[in-house]
Coordinates of C-alpha atoms in Angstrom, one line a residue:
M1 CA 0.0 0.0 0.0
D2 CA 2.8 2.4 0.9
K3 CA 4.6 1.6 -2.3
L4 CA 1.5 2.3 -4.3
M5 CA 1.0 5.7 -2.6
E6 CA 4.7 6.6 -3.4
V7 CA 4.0 5.9 -7.1
N8 CA 0.9 8.1 -7.0
E9 CA 2.9 11.1 -5.8
T10 CA 5.2 10.9 -8.9
M11 CA 2.7 9.9 -11.5
E12 CA -0.3 11.8 -12.9
T13 CA -3.6 10.4 -11.8
R14 CA -6.0 9.6 -14.6
I15 CA -9.7 8.5 -14.4
C16 CA -10.9 5.9 -16.9
V17 CA -14.7 5.8 -17.0
V18 CA -15.7 2.2 -17.9
G19 CA -18.8 1.1 -19.8
N20 CA -22.1 2.8 -19.1
C21 CA -20.8 5.0 -16.3
S22 CA -20.5 7.8 -18.8
D23 CA -24.3 8.0 -18.8
N24 CA -24.4 8.8 -15.1
A25 CA -24.8 12.6 -15.0
S26 CA -24.1 13.1 -11.3
L27 CA -21.0 10.9 -11.6
M28 CA -19.7 12.9 -14.6
D29 CA -20.3 16.1 -12.8
A30 CA -18.2 14.8 -9.9
V31 CA -15.4 13.6 -12.2
N32 CA -15.2 16.9 -14.1
S33 CA -15.1 18.9 -10.8
M34 CA -12.0 17.0 -9.6
G35 CA -9.8 18.2 -12.5
Y36 CA -8.2 14.8 -13.4
T37 CA -7.5 13.7 -16.9
T38 CA -10.5 11.6 -18.0
V39 CA -10.7 8.9 -20.6
F40 CA -13.5 6.6 -21.6
S41 CA -13.5 2.9 -22.5
E42 CA -15.9 0.0 -22.9
N43 CA -13.8 -2.4 -20.7
G44 CA -10.8 -0.4 -19.6
L45 CA -8.4 -2.9 -21.0
D46 CA -7.1 -0.6 -23.7
F47 CA -5.6 1.7 -21.0
I48 CA -3.9 -1.0 -19.0
E49 CA -0.6 -0.8 -20.9
E50 CA -0.2 2.9 -20.1
T51 CA 0.2 2.4 -16.4
T52 CA 3.9 3.4 -16.6
N53 CA 2.9 6.9 -17.5
Y54 CA -0.3 7.3 -15.5
D55 CA -1.8 6.2 -12.2
T56 CA -5.1 5.1 -13.7
V57 CA -8.2 4.8 -11.6
F58 CA -11.0 2.8 -13.3
I59 CA -14.6 3.8 -12.5
C60 CA -16.9 0.8 -12.7
D61 CA -20.6 0.6 -11.7
A62 CA -21.1 -3.2 -12.0
F63 CA -18.9 -5.1 -9.5
D64 CA -20.5 -8.4 -10.6
S65 CA -19.7 -8.1 -14.4
V66 CA -17.2 -9.8 -16.6
V67 CA -15.4 -6.5 -17.2
F68 CA -15.0 -6.0 -13.4
D69 CA -13.6 -9.5 -13.0
E70 CA -11.0 -8.9 -15.8
L71 CA -9.9 -5.6 -14.3
K72 CA -9.7 -7.1 -10.8
K73 CA -7.4 -9.9 -12.1
L74 CA -5.0 -7.2 -13.4
D75 CA -4.7 -5.7 -9.9
V76 CA -5.6 -2.1 -10.8
R77 CA -7.4 0.5 -8.8
I78 CA -11.2 0.2 -9.2
L79 CA -13.7 2.6 -7.6
G80 CA -17.5 2.8 -7.7
P81 CA -19.5 5.9 -8.5
P82 CA -20.6 6.6 -4.9
I83 CA -17.0 6.9 -3.6
V84 CA -16.1 9.2 -6.5
R85 CA -19.1 11.5 -5.7
Q86 CA -18.2 11.5 -2.0
C87 CA -14.6 12.5 -2.7
A88 CA -15.7 15.3 -5.1
L89 CA -18.2 16.6 -2.5
S90 CA -15.6 16.6 0.3
K91 CA -12.8 17.8 -2.0
E92 CA -10.6 14.9 -1.1
P93 CA -8.3 12.9 -3.4
L94 CA -9.5 9.5 -4.6
P95 CA -8.6 6.8 -2.1
C96 CA -5.6 4.6 -2.8
C97 CA -6.7 1.1 -1.9
S98 CA -5.5 -2.3 -2.7
R99 CA -9.1 -3.7 -3.2
P100 CA -12.0 -2.5 -5.3
L101 CA -14.0 0.0 -3.4
Y102 CA -17.6 0.9 -4.4
S103 CA -18.7 3.0 -1.4
N104 CA -17.9 3.8 2.2
I105 CA -21.2 2.6 3.7
M106 CA -19.2 0.2 6.0
A107 CA -16.3 2.6 6.8
K108 CA -14.9 1.9 10.3
V109 CA -16.9 -1.3 10.5
I110 CA -14.9 -4.5 11.4
V111 CA -16.7 -7.7 10.7
C112 CA -16.1 -11.3 11.8
F113 CA -18.0 -14.3 10.4
T114 CA -19.0 -17.6 12.1
G115 CA -21.2 -20.6 11.4
F116 CA -20.8 -20.5 7.6
K117 CA -20.4 -24.0 6.0
S118 CA -20.3 -22.8 2.4
K119 CA -16.9 -21.3 1.4
E120 CA -18.5 -19.8 -1.6
D121 CA -21.1 -17.9 0.4
L122 CA -18.5 -16.7 2.9
T123 CA -16.2 -15.5 0.1
R124 CA -19.1 -13.6 -1.5
L125 CA -20.0 -11.9 1.8
V126 CA -16.4 -11.0 2.6
S127 CA -16.0 -9.4 -0.8
L128 CA -19.1 -7.3 -0.3
V129 CA -17.8 -6.0 3.1
H130 CA -14.6 -5.0 1.4
H131 CA -16.4 -3.3 -1.5
M132 CA -18.3 -1.2 1.0
G133 CA -15.2 -0.1 2.9
G134 CA -15.3 -2.5 5.8
S135 CA -12.7 -4.7 7.3
V136 CA -12.8 -8.5 8.0
R137 CA -11.1 -10.4 10.8
K138 CA -10.8 -14.1 11.1
D139 CA -11.0 -14.2 14.9
I140 CA -13.2 -12.3 17.3
G141 CA -11.5 -9.5 19.2
M142 CA -12.2 -6.3 21.0
K143 CA -11.9 -4.3 17.8
V144 CA -14.6 -6.3 16.0
T145 CA -17.8 -4.2 15.8
H146 CA -20.1 -6.7 14.1
L147 CA -20.4 -10.5 14.1
V148 CA -22.3 -12.1 11.2
A149 CA -23.5 -15.5 12.3
Q150 CA -25.6 -18.4 11.1
S151 CA -25.8 -20.0 14.5
T152 CA -25.9 -19.0 18.2
R153 CA -24.1 -22.1 19.4
S154 CA -20.5 -21.5 18.3
E155 CA -17.7 -20.5 20.7
K156 CA -17.0 -17.5 18.4
Y157 CA -20.6 -16.3 18.9
K158 CA -20.3 -16.6 22.7
R159 CA -17.1 -14.6 22.7
G160 CA -18.6 -12.0 20.4
V161 CA -21.6 -11.5 22.7
T162 CA -19.3 -11.2 25.7
M163 CA -17.1 -8.6 24.0
G164 CA -20.1 -6.5 22.9
A165 CA -20.1 -7.1 19.2
M166 CA -23.4 -6.6 17.4
V167 CA -24.6 -9.9 16.0
M168 CA -26.2 -9.7 12.6
T169 CA -27.5 -12.1 10.0
E170 CA -26.0 -12.3 6.5
E171 CA -29.0 -10.4 5.2
W172 CA -27.5 -7.4 6.9
V173 CA -24.6 -7.5 4.5
T174 CA -26.6 -8.2 1.4
E175 CA -29.2 -5.5 2.2
A176 CA -26.4 -2.9 2.9
W177 CA -25.1 -3.8 -0.6
Q178 CA -28.5 -3.1 -2.1
N179 CA -28.3 0.4 -0.6
R180 CA -24.7 1.0 -1.8
N181 CA -25.7 3.8 -4.2
E182 CA -27.5 5.9 -1.5
T183 CA -25.2 8.7 -0.3
D184 CA -26.7 8.9 3.2
A185 CA -27.0 5.1 3.7
S186 CA -25.6 3.7 7.0
V187 CA -25.2 0.1 8.3
A188 CA -26.4 1.4 11.7
S189 CA -29.8 2.7 10.3
L190 CA -33.0 1.4 11.9
E191 CA -33.9 -0.2 8.6
L192 CA -30.8 -2.5 8.7
M193 CA -31.0 -3.1 12.4
R194 CA -34.0 -5.3 11.8
Y195 CA -31.4 -7.9 10.6
K196 CA -29.9 -8.4 14.0
L197 CA -29.6 -12.1 14.8
K198 CA -32.4 -13.1 17.2
P199 CA -31.3 -15.0 20.4
F200 CA -33.0 -18.3 19.6
H201 CA -32.0 -18.4 15.9
S202 CA -31.6 -22.0 14.7
C203 CA -32.6 -23.3 18.2
L204 CA -35.2 -25.9 18.8
L205 CA -36.6 -25.4 22.4
S206 CA -38.7 -27.8 24.5
F207 CA -40.2 -27.0 27.9
H208 CA -40.7 -29.1 31.0
G209 CA -42.3 -28.4 34.4
F210 CA -44.3 -25.3 33.4
S211 CA -48.1 -24.8 33.5
A212 CA -50.0 -24.9 30.3
E213 CA -50.4 -21.1 30.3
E214 CA -46.6 -20.6 30.9
T215 CA -45.7 -23.1 28.2
N216 CA -47.9 -21.4 25.6
H217 CA -46.4 -18.0 26.4
M218 CA -42.9 -19.3 26.2
R219 CA -43.6 -21.0 22.9
E220 CA -44.9 -17.7 21.5
M221 CA -41.8 -15.9 22.7
T222 CA -39.6 -18.6 21.2
K223 CA -41.1 -18.1 17.7
K224 CA -40.9 -14.3 18.2
E225 CA -37.2 -14.5 19.0
G226 CA -36.3 -16.7 16.0
G227 CA -36.6 -20.2 17.5
Q228 CA -38.9 -23.2 17.2
D229 CA -40.7 -25.2 19.9
V230 CA -40.6 -29.0 19.8
D231 CA -41.7 -31.9 22.0
T232 CA -39.7 -32.6 25.1
L233 CA -38.1 -35.8 23.8
D234 CA -37.7 -34.6 20.2
A235 CA -34.4 -36.0 18.9
D236 CA -33.6 -32.6 17.2
A237 CA -34.2 -30.5 20.3
T238 CA -31.2 -28.2 21.0
H239 CA -32.4 -27.1 24.5
L240 CA -34.7 -28.4 27.2
V241 CA -35.9 -25.5 29.4
V242 CA -37.0 -26.6 32.9
D243 CA -38.6 -24.9 35.8
E244 CA -36.0 -25.8 38.5
N245 CA -38.5 -24.8 41.2
Q246 CA -41.0 -27.5 40.2
V247 CA -38.9 -30.3 38.5
K248 CA -37.4 -32.9 40.8
E249 CA -36.6 -35.5 38.1
L250 CA -36.0 -35.1 34.4
P251 CA -37.9 -37.2 31.8
Q252 CA -36.2 -40.4 30.7
N253 CA -34.4 -40.8 27.4
I254 CA -33.5 -37.1 26.8
P255 CA -31.3 -36.9 23.7
E256 CA -27.6 -36.6 24.5
T257 CA -27.3 -33.5 22.2
T258 CA -30.0 -31.6 24.1
V259 CA -28.8 -29.0 26.6
V260 CA -30.8 -28.9 29.8
V261 CA -31.0 -25.3 31.1
K262 CA -33.0 -23.5 33.8
Q263 CA -35.8 -21.1 32.8
E264 CA -33.6 -18.1 33.7
W265 CA -31.5 -18.8 30.6
F266 CA -34.6 -18.3 28.5
W267 CA -35.5 -15.0 30.0
V268 CA -32.0 -13.7 30.2
S269 CA -31.4 -14.4 26.5
I270 CA -34.5 -12.4 25.6
Q271 CA -33.4 -9.5 27.8
M272 CA -29.9 -9.5 26.4
E273 CA -31.1 -9.9 22.8
A274 CA -28.5 -12.6 22.4
S275 CA -28.3 -16.3 23.4
A276 CA -26.8 -16.4 27.0
D277 CA -24.0 -18.9 27.8
E278 CA -25.7 -22.2 28.7
N279 CA -22.8 -23.1 31.0
L280 CA -24.0 -20.5 33.5
Y281 CA -27.6 -21.9 33.6
M282 CA -27.2 -25.6 33.4
Y283 CA -29.8 -27.7 35.3
K284 CA -28.0 -30.3 37.4
G285 CA -30.8 -32.2 39.0
G286 CA -33.3 -32.0 41.8
D287 CA -30.6 -32.1 44.6
Q288 CA -28.4 -29.4 43.0
M289 CA -29.1 -26.8 45.7
N290 CA -28.4 -29.1 48.7
L291 CA -25.4 -28.0 50.7
R292 CA -23.6 -30.6 52.7
P293 CA -21.6 -29.5 55.7
R294 CA -18.1 -30.9 55.7
R295 CA -16.3 -32.1 58.8
V296 CA -13.1 -30.3 59.9
S297 CA -10.4 -32.9 60.2
A298 CA -8.2 -33.0 63.3
G299 CA -5.2 -31.8 61.3
N300 CA -6.9 -28.6 60.3
T301 CA -6.9 -26.8 63.6
P302 CA -7.6 -23.0 63.8
N303 CA -4.0 -22.2 64.5
R304 CA -2.7 -24.2 61.5
R305 CA -5.3 -22.7 59.2
K306 CA -4.2 -19.2 60.2
R307 CA -0.7 -20.0 59.4
R308 CA -1.5 -21.5 56.0
R309 CA -0.5 -19.3 53.1
L310 CA -3.2 -17.8 51.0
P311 CA -2.4 -19.8 47.8
E312 CA -2.5 -23.0 49.7
T313 CA -5.8 -22.0 51.3
L314 CA -7.4 -21.2 48.0
A315 CA -6.2 -24.5 46.5
H316 CA -7.6 -26.4 49.5
L317 CA -10.9 -24.6 49.2
A318 CA -11.2 -25.4 45.5
Q319 CA -10.4 -29.1 46.2
D320 CA -13.0 -29.4 49.0
S321 CA -15.7 -27.3 47.2
D322 CA -18.2 -28.4 44.6
P323 CA -16.4 -29.0 41.3
D324 CA -18.7 -26.5 39.6
S325 CA -18.1 -23.7 42.0
P326 CA -15.9 -20.7 41.1
L327 CA -13.1 -21.9 43.3
A328 CA -12.8 -25.2 41.4
H329 CA -11.6 -23.4 38.3
R330 CA -8.2 -22.6 39.6
G331 CA -6.9 -22.1 36.0
L332 CA -9.2 -19.1 35.5
S333 CA -8.3 -15.6 36.8
S334 CA -10.9 -13.5 38.5
V335 CA -11.0 -11.3 35.4
T336 CA -11.9 -14.3 33.2
E337 CA -14.6 -15.4 35.6
A338 CA -16.0 -11.8 35.6
V339 CA -16.2 -11.9 31.8
R340 CA -17.9 -15.3 31.8
T341 CA -20.5 -14.1 34.3
S342 CA -21.0 -10.6 33.0
A343 CA -24.3 -11.6 31.5
C344 CA -25.8 -11.7 35.0
S345 CA -24.9 -8.0 35.4
L346 CA -27.4 -7.2 32.6
L347 CA -30.4 -8.4 34.6
D348 CA -32.9 -6.5 36.6
K349 CA -36.0 -7.6 38.5
T350 CA -37.8 -8.8 35.3
T351 CA -40.8 -10.9 36.3
T352 CA -41.5 -14.0 34.3
P353 CA -45.0 -15.1 33.4
G354 CA -45.0 -17.6 36.2
G355 CA -44.5 -14.9 38.7
S356 CA -40.9 -15.7 39.6
A357 CA -38.4 -12.9 39.3
V358 CA -35.1 -13.1 37.4
L359 CA -32.5 -12.1 40.0
N360 CA -29.8 -9.6 39.4
A361 CA -26.1 -10.3 39.9
S362 CA -26.0 -9.3 43.6
E363 CA -28.8 -11.8 44.4
C364 CA -27.7 -14.9 42.6
S365 CA -24.9 -17.4 43.0
L366 CA -22.4 -18.2 40.2
D367 CA -23.3 -21.9 40.5
E368 CA -27.1 -21.5 41.2
P369 CA -28.4 -18.3 39.5
G370 CA -31.9 -18.9 40.8
L371 CA -30.9 -19.4 44.4
P372 CA -30.9 -16.2 46.6
V373 CA -27.7 -15.8 48.6
S374 CA -29.6 -15.1 51.7
A375 CA -30.9 -18.7 51.6
I376 CA -27.4 -20.1 51.9
K377 CA -26.3 -20.4 55.5
P378 CA -22.6 -20.8 56.0
V379 CA -22.0 -24.0 57.8
T380 CA -18.2 -23.9 58.1
A381 CA -15.5 -21.3 58.2
R382 CA -14.4 -22.7 54.8
H383 CA -17.8 -22.0 53.4
Q384 CA -17.8 -18.5 54.9
V385 CA -14.5 -17.7 53.1
A386 CA -15.9 -19.0 49.8
M387 CA -18.9 -16.8 50.1
E388 CA -16.7 -13.8 50.8
L389 CA -14.7 -14.5 47.7
Y390 CA -17.9 -14.9 45.7
Q391 CA -19.2 -11.5 46.9
T392 CA -16.0 -9.8 45.9
E393 CA -16.3 -11.3 42.4
T394 CA -19.9 -10.3 42.2
N395 CA -19.1 -6.7 43.0
Y396 CA -16.4 -6.7 40.3
C397 CA -18.9 -8.0 37.7
G398 CA -21.2 -5.1 38.6
I399 CA -18.3 -2.6 38.1
L400 CA -17.6 -4.1 34.7
H401 CA -21.2 -3.8 33.7
T402 CA -21.3 -0.2 34.8
I403 CA -18.2 0.6 32.7
L404 CA -19.7 -1.1 29.6
T405 CA -23.2 0.5 29.8
V406 CA -22.3 3.9 31.1
F407 CA -19.0 4.6 29.3
K408 CA -18.3 2.2 26.5
Q409 CA -21.7 1.9 24.8
P410 CA -22.4 5.7 24.5
L411 CA -19.1 6.0 22.6

């Protein structure tokens, strides 16, 4: 790119108007106002050999034509009419870019794709993003602004939601391309925002333990949010949503591929406008909330526990605690745990149709989102320390949520 710009400084820029572009009155007015040498050609190929004397910019209005494909193979500068009109209006030089550029409708947009099985479809969408001035990244990161997904179940989707990327359908890209000739078009317009990926897209949900009225309402919400409802033991079901307050035992012969989650996952996903991480709302069985007091062995006297170093204490707590508790994940830092549980921070006292309230982050446990902290009575000093650690992490999640919603999102 830098080498190309150096050449532009020493060579005269020339515009080659290709094909029917000469019939576009507004385009020709823009070209004439810029003061460049202008030539006309049916396909532009007759001016390729003169690249040693001129830095030729080819103006083409059909990025899906044979003429465009031939010019692209020759690695020349190709621009569309909208970007030329924009440069003329702002009195800026024509952009020097290594890819064909039709418009700037996706300027400053960084896109990542996930869930696409067809390489041909993915290549086509990537090209359209580039033609509209956007950038594409292979992996999700903090700089990615939009994630185009075909499924809500990939790890890339979960990371994108956690990092605040806006999740869109592929129609968002194709519809933006349809509006490429509009000078005031924006990918953030309300018209294009209707192509946001719904939280239950490609999900087949079944329900268990709810009243008939609740089940009907949840089925309606499932369809509204892009999913489908199926029978409880349907072999294609992706999720089984259960009322953990009513269900003591799960039905027999649940398909192995079906993820069993609490009802909170369902309502949190709707509130977030994105599929929540199922790992935070897994249903573990009727005895999942029972806390068993542990005996203190003779070797663990109070004096010896006071002398134990902090890392050893944490390791011992993790070993003696439930394997699904936050302390059991010794390989994860508190920051990582905060990111994984940040979805809880987005909750408020939303009441579900059944009358139960979705608890916010300060009222729910990392292991049991539906269990109020006040209902858990510390039975040992070890458990008391674990609860203090949990409270610290909960406060940190709340701070992260405040930073995202109050400072980051307005920017």
